[in-house]
PDB file of C-alpha atoms in Angstrom:
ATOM      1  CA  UNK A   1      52.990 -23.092 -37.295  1.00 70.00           C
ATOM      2  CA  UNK A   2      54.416 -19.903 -39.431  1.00 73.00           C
ATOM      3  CA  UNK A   3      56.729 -17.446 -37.991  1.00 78.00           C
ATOM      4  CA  UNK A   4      55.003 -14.244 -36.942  1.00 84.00           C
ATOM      5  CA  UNK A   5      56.373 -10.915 -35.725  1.00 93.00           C
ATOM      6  CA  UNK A   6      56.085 -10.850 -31.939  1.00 94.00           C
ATOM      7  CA  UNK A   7      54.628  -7.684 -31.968  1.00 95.00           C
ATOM      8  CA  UNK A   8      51.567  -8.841 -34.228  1.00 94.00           C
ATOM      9  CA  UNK A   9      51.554 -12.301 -31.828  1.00 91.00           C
ATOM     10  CA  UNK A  10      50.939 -10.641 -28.813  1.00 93.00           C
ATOM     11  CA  UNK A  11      48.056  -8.036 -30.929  1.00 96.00           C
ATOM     12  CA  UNK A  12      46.535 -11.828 -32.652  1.00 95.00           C
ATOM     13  CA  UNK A  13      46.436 -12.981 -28.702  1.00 94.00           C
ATOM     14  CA  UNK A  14      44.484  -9.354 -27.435  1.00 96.00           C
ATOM     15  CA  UNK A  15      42.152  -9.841 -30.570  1.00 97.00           C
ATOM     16  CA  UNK A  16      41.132 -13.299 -29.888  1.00 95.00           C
ATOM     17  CA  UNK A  17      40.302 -12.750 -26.527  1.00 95.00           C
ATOM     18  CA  UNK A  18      38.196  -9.529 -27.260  1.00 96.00           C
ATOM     19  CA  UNK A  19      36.680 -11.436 -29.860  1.00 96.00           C
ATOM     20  CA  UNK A  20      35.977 -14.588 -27.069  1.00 94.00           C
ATOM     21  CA  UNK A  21      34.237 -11.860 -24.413  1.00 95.00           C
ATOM     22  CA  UNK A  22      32.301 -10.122 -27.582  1.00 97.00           C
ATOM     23  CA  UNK A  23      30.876 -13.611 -28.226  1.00 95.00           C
ATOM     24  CA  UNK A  24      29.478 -13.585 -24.339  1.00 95.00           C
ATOM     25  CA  UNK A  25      32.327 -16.057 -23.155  1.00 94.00           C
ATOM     26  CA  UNK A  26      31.548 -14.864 -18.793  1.00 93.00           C
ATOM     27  CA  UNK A  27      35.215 -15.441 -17.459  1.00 91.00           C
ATOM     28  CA  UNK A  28      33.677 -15.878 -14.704  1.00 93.00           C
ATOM     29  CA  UNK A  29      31.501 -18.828 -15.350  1.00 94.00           C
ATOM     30  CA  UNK A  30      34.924 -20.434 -17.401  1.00 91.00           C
ATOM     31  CA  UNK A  31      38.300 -20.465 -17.359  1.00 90.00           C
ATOM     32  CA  UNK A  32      39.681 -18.050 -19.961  1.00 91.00           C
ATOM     33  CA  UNK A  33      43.633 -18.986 -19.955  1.00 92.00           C
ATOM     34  CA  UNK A  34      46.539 -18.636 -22.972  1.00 92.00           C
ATOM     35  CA  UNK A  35      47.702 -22.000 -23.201  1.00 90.00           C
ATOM     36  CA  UNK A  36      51.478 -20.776 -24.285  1.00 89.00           C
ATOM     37  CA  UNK A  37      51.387 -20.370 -20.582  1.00 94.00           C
ATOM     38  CA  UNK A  38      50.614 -24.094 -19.712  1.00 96.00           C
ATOM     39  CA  UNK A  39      53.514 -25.990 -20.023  1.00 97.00           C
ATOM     40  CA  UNK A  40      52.008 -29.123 -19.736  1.00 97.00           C
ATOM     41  CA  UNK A  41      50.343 -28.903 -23.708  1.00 96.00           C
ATOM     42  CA  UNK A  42      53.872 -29.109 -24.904  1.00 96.00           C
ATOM     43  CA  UNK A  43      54.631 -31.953 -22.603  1.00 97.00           C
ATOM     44  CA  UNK A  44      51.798 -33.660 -23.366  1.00 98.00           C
ATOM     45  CA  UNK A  45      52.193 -33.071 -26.969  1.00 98.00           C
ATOM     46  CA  UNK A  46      55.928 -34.351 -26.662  1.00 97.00           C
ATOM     47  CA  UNK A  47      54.836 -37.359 -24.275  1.00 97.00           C
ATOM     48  CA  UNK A  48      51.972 -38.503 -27.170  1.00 98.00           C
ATOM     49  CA  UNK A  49      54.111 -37.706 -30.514  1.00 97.00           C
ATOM     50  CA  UNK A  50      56.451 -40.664 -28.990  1.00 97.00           C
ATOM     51  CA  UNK A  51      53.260 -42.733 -29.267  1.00 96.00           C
ATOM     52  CA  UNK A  52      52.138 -42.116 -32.985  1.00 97.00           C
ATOM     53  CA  UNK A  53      53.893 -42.810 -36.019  1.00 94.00           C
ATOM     54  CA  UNK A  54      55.021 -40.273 -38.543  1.00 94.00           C
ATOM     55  CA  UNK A  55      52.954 -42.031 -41.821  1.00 94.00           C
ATOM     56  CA  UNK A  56      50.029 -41.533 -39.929  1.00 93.00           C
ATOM     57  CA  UNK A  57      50.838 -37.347 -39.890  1.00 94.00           C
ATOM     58  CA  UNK A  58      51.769 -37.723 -43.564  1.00 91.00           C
ATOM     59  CA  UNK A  59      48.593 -39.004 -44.726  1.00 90.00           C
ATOM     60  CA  UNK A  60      46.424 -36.041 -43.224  1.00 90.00           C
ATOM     61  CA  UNK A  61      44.769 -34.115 -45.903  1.00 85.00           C
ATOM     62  CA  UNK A  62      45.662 -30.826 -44.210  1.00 83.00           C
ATOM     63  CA  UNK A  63      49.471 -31.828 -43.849  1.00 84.00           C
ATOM     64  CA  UNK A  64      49.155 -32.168 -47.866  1.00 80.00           C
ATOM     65  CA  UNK A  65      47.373 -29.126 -48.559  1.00 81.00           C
ATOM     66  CA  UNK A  66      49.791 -26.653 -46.102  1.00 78.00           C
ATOM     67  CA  UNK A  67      52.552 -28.097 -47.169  1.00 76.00           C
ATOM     68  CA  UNK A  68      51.528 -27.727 -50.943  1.00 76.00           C
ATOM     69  CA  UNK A  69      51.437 -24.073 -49.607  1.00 74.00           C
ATOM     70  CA  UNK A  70      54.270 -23.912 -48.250  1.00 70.00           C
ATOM     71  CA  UNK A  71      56.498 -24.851 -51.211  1.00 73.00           C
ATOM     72  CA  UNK A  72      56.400 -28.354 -50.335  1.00 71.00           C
ATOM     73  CA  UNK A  73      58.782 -27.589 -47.379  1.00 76.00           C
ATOM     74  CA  UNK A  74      56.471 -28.213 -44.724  1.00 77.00           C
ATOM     75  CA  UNK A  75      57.473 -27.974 -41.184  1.00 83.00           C
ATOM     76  CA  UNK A  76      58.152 -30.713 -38.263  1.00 88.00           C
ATOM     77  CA  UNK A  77      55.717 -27.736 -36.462  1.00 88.00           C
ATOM     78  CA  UNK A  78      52.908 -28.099 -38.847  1.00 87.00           C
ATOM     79  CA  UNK A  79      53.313 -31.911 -39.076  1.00 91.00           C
ATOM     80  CA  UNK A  80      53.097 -32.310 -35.870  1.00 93.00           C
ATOM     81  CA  UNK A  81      50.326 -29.890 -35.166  1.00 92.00           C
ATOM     82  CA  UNK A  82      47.710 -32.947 -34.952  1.00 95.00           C
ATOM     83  CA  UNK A  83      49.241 -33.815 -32.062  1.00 97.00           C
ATOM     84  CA  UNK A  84      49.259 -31.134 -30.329  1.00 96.00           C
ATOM     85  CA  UNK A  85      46.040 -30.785 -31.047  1.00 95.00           C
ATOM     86  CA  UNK A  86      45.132 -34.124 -29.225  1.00 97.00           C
ATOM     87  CA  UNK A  87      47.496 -33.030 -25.995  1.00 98.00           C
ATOM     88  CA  UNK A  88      44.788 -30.070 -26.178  1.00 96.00           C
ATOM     89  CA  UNK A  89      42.329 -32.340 -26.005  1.00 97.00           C
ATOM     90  CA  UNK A  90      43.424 -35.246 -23.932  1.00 98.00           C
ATOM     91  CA  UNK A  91      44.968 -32.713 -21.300  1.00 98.00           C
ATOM     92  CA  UNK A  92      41.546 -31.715 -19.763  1.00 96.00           C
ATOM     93  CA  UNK A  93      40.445 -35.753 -20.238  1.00 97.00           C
ATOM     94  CA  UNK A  94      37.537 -33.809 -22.367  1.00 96.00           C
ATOM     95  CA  UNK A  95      34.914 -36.562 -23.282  1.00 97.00           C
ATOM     96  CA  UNK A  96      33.109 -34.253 -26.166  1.00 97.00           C
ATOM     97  CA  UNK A  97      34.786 -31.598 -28.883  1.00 95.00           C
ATOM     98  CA  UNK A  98      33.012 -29.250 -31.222  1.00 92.00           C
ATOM     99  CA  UNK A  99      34.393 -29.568 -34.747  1.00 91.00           C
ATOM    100  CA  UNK A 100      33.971 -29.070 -38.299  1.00 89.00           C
ATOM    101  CA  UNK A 101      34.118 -31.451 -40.970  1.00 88.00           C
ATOM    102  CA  UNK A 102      37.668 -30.533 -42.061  1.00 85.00           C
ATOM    103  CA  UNK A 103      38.421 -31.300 -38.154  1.00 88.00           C
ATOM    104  CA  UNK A 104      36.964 -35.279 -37.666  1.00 92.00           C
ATOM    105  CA  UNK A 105      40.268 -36.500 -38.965  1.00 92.00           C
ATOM    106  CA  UNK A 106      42.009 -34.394 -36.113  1.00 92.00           C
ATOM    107  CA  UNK A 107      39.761 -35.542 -33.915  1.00 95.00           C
ATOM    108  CA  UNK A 108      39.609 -39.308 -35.325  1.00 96.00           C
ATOM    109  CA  UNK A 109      43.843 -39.054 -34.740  1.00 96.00           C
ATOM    110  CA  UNK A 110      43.073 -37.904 -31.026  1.00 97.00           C
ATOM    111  CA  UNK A 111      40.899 -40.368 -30.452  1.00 98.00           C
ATOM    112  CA  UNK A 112      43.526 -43.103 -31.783  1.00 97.00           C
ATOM    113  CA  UNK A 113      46.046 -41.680 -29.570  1.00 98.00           C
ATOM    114  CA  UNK A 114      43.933 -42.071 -26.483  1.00 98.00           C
ATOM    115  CA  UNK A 115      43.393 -45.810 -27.228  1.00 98.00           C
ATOM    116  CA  UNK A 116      46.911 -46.536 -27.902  1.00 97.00           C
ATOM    117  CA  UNK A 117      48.047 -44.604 -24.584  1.00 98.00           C
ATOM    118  CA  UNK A 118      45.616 -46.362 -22.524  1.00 98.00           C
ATOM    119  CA  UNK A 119      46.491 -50.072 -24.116  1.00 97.00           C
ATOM    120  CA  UNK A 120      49.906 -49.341 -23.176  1.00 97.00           C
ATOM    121  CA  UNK A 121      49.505 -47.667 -19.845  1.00 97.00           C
ATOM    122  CA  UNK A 122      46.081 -48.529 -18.180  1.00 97.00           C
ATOM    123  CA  UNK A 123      43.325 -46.691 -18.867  1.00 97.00           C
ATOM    124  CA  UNK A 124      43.739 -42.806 -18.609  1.00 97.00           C
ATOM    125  CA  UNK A 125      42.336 -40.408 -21.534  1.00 98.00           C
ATOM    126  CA  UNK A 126      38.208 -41.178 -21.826  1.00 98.00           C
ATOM    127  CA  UNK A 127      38.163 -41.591 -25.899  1.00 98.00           C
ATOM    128  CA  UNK A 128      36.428 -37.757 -27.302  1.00 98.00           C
ATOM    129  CA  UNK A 129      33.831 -38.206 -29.154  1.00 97.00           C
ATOM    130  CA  UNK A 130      32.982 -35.382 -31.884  1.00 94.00           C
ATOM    131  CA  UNK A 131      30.161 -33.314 -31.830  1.00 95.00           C
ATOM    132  CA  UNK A 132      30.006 -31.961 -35.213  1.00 91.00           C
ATOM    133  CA  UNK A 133      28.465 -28.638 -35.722  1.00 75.00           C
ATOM    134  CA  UNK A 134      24.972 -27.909 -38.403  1.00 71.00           C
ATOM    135  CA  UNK A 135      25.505 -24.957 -40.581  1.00 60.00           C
TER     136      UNK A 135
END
């Protein structure tokens, strides 16, 4: 959601996939894919953030807090980030997601999203349910 050099994009996207294979991620047991390169997250995003309200975004504690660090001039970008989010998840009709605590209200937002979309439009998007991790 901030402006970054494309040189040091493209070095952040090498990075995090060495980092993915030195965690034992077998590409070929998985799909290992950048999503930049799958339109339809930004569709999806674009399809659901007609379906969800903007007071909803501006009540999410991690809109406040980025935005607080960003001179209180967030961006549509990082407001609408949440969103995005759930087109990540609702894209691959995933039924479980890993998160953290600071993630459930993310994930809480998808899952509101999914129930909305299918009330309107049959039922599409199974509902996620989180599986939070134990530290």
């Amino acid at each position: 959601t901030a402006p970054k050099e494309p040189a040091v994009f493209r070095q952040n996207i090498l990075d995090t996939t060495a980092a993915i294979l030195a965690c034992g991620i077998d590409p070929k047991k998985c799909f290992l894919f950048r999503q930049s390169l799958v339109p339809e997250h930004a569709e999806l995003a674009w399809i659901l953030g007609c379906l969800t309200n903007v007071p909803r975004l501006l009540r999410l504690p991690q809109w406040k807090m980025k935005r607080a660090s960003q001179n209180n001039e967030g961006t549509v970008g990082l407001l609408t980030y949440p969103v995005l989010q759930a087109a990540d998840i609702l894209l691959y009709k995933s039924t479980h997601v890993p998160v953290g605590e600071d993630q459930v209200l993310h994930l809480e937002l998808a899952q509101d999203i999914a129930q909305h979309f299918n009330k309107k439009y049959g039922e599409f998007f199974p509902v996620p349910k989180a599986i939070l991790s134990e530290l």
